[in-house]
Tab-separated table of C-alpha atoms in Angstrom:
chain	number	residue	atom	x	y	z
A	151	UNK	CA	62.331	-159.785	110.290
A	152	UNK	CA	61.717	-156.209	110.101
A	153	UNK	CA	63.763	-152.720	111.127
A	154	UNK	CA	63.336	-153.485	115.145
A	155	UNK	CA	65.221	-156.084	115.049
A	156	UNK	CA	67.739	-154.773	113.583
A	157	UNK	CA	67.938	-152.361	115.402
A	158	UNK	CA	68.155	-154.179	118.590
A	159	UNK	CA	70.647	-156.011	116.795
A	160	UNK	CA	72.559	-153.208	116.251
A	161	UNK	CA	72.613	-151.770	120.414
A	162	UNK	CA	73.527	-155.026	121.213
A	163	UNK	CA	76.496	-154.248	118.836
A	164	UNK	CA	77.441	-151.452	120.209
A	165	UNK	CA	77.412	-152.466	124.195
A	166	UNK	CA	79.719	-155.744	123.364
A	167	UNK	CA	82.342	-152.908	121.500
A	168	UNK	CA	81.852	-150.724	124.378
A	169	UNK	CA	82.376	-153.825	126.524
A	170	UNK	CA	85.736	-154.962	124.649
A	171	UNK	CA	87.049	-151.714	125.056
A	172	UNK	CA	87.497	-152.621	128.639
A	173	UNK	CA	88.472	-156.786	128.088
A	174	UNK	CA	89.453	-156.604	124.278
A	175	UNK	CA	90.692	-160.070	125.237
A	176	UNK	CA	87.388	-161.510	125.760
A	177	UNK	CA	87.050	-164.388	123.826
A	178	UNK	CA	83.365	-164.810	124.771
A	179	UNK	CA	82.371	-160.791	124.024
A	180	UNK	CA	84.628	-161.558	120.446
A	181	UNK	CA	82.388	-164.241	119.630
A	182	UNK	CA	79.134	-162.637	120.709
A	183	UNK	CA	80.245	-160.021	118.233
A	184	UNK	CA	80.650	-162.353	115.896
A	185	UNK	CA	77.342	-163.446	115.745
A	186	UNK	CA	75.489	-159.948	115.991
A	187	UNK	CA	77.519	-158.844	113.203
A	188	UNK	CA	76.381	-161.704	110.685
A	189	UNK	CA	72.588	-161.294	111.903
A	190	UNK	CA	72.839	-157.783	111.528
A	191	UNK	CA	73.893	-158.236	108.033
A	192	UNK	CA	71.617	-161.115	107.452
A	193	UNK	CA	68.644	-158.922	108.780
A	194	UNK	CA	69.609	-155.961	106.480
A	195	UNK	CA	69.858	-158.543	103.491
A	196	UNK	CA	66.241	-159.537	104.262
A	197	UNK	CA	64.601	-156.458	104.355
A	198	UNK	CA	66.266	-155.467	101.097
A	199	UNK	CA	64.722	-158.209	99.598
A	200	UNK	CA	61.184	-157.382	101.236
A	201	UNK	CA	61.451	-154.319	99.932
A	202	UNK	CA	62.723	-155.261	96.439
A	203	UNK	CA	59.621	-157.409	96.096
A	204	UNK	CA	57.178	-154.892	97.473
A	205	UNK	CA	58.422	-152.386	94.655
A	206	UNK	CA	57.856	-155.131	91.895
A	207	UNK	CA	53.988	-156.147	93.510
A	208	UNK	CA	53.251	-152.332	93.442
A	209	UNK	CA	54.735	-151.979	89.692
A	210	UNK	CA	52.350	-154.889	88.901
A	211	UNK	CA	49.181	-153.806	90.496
A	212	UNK	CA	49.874	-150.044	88.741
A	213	UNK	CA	50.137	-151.789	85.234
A	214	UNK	CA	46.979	-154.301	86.168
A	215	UNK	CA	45.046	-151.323	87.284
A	216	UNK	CA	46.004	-148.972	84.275
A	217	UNK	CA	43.684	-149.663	81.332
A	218	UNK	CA	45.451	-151.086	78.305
A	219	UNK	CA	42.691	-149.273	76.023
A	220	UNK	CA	41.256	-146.352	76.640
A	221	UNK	CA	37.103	-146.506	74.936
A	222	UNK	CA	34.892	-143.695	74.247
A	223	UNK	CA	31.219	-143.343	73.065
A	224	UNK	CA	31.643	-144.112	69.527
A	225	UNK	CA	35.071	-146.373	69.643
A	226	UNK	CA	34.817	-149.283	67.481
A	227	UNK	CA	35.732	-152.390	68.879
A	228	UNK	CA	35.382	-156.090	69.383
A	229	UNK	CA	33.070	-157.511	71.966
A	230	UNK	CA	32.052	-160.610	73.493
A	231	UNK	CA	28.516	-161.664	72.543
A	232	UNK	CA	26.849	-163.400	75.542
A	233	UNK	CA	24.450	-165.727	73.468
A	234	UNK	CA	27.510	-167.708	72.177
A	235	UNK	CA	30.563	-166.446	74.158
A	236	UNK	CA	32.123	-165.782	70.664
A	237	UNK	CA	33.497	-162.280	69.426
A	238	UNK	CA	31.885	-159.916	66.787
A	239	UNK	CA	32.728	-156.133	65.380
A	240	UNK	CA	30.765	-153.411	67.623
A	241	UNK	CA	30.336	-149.993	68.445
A	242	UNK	CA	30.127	-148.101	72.042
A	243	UNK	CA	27.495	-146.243	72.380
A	244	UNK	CA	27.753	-145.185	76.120
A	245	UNK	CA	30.123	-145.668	78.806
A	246	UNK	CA	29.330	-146.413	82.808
A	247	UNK	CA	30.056	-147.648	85.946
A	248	UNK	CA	33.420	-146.432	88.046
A	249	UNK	CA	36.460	-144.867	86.685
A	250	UNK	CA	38.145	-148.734	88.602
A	251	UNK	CA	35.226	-150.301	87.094
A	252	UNK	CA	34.148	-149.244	83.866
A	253	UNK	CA	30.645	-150.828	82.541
A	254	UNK	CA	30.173	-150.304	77.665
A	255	UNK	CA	27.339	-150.187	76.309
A	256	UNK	CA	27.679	-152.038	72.897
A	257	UNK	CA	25.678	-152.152	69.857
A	258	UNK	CA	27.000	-155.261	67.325
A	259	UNK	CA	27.108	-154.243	63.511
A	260	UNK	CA	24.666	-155.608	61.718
A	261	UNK	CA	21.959	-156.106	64.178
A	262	UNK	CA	20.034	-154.001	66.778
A	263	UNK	CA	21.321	-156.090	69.653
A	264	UNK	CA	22.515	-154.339	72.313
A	265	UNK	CA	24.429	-155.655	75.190
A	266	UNK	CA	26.333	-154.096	78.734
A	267	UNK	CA	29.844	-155.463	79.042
A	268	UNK	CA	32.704	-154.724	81.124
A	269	UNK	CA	36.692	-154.398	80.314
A	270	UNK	CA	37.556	-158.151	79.695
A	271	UNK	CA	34.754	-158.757	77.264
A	272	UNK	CA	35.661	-155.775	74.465
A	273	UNK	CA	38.831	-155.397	72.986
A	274	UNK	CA	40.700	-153.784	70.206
A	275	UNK	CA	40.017	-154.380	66.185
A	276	UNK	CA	42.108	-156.085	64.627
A	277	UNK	CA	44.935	-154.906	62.100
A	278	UNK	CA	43.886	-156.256	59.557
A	279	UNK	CA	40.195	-155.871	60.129
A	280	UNK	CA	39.656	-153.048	57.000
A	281	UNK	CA	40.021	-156.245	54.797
A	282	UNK	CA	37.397	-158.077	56.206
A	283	UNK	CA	34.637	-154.931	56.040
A	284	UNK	CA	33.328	-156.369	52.816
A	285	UNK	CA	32.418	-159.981	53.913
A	286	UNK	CA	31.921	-159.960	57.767
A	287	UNK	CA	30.996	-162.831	59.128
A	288	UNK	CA	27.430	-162.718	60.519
A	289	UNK	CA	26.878	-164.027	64.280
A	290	UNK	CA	23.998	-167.105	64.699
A	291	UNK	CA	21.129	-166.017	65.919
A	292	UNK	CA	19.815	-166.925	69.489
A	293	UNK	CA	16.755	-168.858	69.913
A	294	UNK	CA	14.818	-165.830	70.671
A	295	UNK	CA	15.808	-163.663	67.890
A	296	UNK	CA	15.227	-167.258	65.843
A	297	UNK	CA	12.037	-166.880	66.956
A	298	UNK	CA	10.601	-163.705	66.922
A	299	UNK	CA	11.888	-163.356	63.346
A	300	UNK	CA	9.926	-166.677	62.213
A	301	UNK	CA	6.717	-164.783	63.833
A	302	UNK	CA	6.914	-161.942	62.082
A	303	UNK	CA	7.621	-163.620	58.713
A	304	UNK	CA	4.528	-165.270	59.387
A	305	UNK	CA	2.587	-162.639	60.262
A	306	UNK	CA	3.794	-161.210	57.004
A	307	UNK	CA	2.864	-163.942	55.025
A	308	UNK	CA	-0.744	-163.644	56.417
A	309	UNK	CA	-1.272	-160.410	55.631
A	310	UNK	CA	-0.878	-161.001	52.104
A	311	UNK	CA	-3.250	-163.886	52.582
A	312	UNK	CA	-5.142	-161.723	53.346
A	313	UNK	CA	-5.131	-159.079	50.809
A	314	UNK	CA	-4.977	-161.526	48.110
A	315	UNK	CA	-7.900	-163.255	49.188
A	316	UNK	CA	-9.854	-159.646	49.446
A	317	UNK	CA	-8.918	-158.829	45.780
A	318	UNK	CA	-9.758	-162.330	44.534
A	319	UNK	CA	-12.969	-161.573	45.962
A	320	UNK	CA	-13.447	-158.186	44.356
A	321	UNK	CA	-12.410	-159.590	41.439
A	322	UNK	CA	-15.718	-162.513	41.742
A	323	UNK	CA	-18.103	-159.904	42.467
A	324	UNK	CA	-16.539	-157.369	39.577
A	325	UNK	CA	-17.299	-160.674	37.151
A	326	UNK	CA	-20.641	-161.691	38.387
A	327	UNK	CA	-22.192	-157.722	38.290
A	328	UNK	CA	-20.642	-157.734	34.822
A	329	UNK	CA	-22.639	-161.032	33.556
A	330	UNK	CA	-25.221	-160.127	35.316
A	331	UNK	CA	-25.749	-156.744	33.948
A	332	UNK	CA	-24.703	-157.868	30.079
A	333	UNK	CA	-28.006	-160.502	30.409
A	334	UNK	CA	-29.832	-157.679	31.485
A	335	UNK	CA	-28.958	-155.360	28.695
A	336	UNK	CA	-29.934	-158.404	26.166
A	337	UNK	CA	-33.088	-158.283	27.879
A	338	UNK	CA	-33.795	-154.854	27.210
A	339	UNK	CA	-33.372	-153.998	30.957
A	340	UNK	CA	-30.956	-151.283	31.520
A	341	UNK	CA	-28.836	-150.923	34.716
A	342	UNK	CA	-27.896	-147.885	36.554
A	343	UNK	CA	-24.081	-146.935	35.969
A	344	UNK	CA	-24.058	-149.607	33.027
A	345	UNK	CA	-23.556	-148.089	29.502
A	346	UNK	CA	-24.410	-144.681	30.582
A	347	UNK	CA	-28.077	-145.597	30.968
A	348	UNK	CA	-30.356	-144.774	34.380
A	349	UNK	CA	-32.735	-146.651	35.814
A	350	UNK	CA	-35.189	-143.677	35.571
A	351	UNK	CA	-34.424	-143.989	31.608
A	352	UNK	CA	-38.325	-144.202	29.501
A	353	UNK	CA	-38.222	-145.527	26.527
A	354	UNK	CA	-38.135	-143.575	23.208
A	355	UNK	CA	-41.423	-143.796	21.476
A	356	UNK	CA	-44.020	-141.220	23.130
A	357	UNK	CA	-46.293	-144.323	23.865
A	358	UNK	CA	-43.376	-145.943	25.922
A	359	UNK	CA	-43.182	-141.729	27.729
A	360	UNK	CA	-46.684	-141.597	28.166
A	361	UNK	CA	-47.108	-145.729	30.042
A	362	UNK	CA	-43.858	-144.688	32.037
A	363	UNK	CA	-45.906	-141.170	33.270
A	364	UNK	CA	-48.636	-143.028	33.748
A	365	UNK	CA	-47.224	-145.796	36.294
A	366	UNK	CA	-46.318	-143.375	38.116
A	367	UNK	CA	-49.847	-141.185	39.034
């Protein structure tokens, strides 16, 4: 039903009273009167009630539409991690997308991961959520992040298998010029850098200067 109707209803009203005026005895224009009075009512009943319920869909749709939370860059929040659907404390960082359709960008505490969520999947910290700054509970990593952190512990561990088999190795040939030069010395054979002597070093008595010059022309 809608406001033609009733409006036809209501002309159809109005001939039938013009109409008794002339037969007010009429028992069929009486009755036909009758019945356009109740369907006029009926019909006005019915569109208050359309209307009524249009009001209360509109009222709905405003408070569905109208953001419950309002987030800035640098809000601190809760938000939906996608690796195990389960929620964890956060920061914004940026915000995107349509005023209808807002799009976070979301850093989790303690980690570098950063994620793009929308309205559903962030909300408000709790109350109590001061109390719980000093032993938050830490996420499970993904497979990935498993992964990649295994790799570079390795590679860690390598390096200083590495280095420790480079010093070890300094350390052997450190030993074995040491030995080698103390058997020298014994021997009366002096090494360059060892003791302070040279290699260009003549012995002390003249006889030893004079052989040494004499090698040498």
């Amino acid at each position: 039903m809608d406001t033609t109707e009733l409006e036809t209803y209501q002309v159809q009203l109005s001939q039938v009273e013009l109409a008794l005026q002339t037969d007010p005895e009429s028992a069929g224009l009486l009755s036909l009167r009758s019945e356009l009075q109740e369907l006029i009512s009926l019909t006005q009943q019915s569109l208050a009630q359309a209307a009524s319920s249009s009001r209360a869909d509109s009222v709905r749709k405003t408070a569905n539409s109208t953001p419950s939370h309002t987030w800035t860059a640098g809000s601190d929040c809760l938000a939906k991690y996608s690796g195990d659907g389960s929620w964890y404390p956060a920061r914004i960082t940026s915000v995107g997308g349509s005023a209808e359709n807002p799009v976070y960008s979301i850093m989790f505490k303690g980690y570098n991961t950063t994620e793009l969520v929308k309205g559903a999947e962030i909300k408000p910290l709790p109350p109590n959520h001061q109390e719980k700054v000093s032993a938050p509970s830490k996420r499970k990593l993904t497979k990935a992040e498993d992964e990649e952190r295994d790799r570079k512990k390795k590679r860690n561990e390598k390096k200083l298998e590495v280095k420790a088999a480079k010093a070890k190795e300094q350390l052997a040939k450190q030993a074995t010029w040491q030995k080698f030069a103390k058997k020298s010395e014994k021997k009366g054979v002096h090494i360059a850098g060892v003791a302070g002597t040279s290699i260009f070093k003549t012995p002390d008595n003249p006889l030893g200067r004079g052989a040494y010059r004499s090698s040498w022309l």
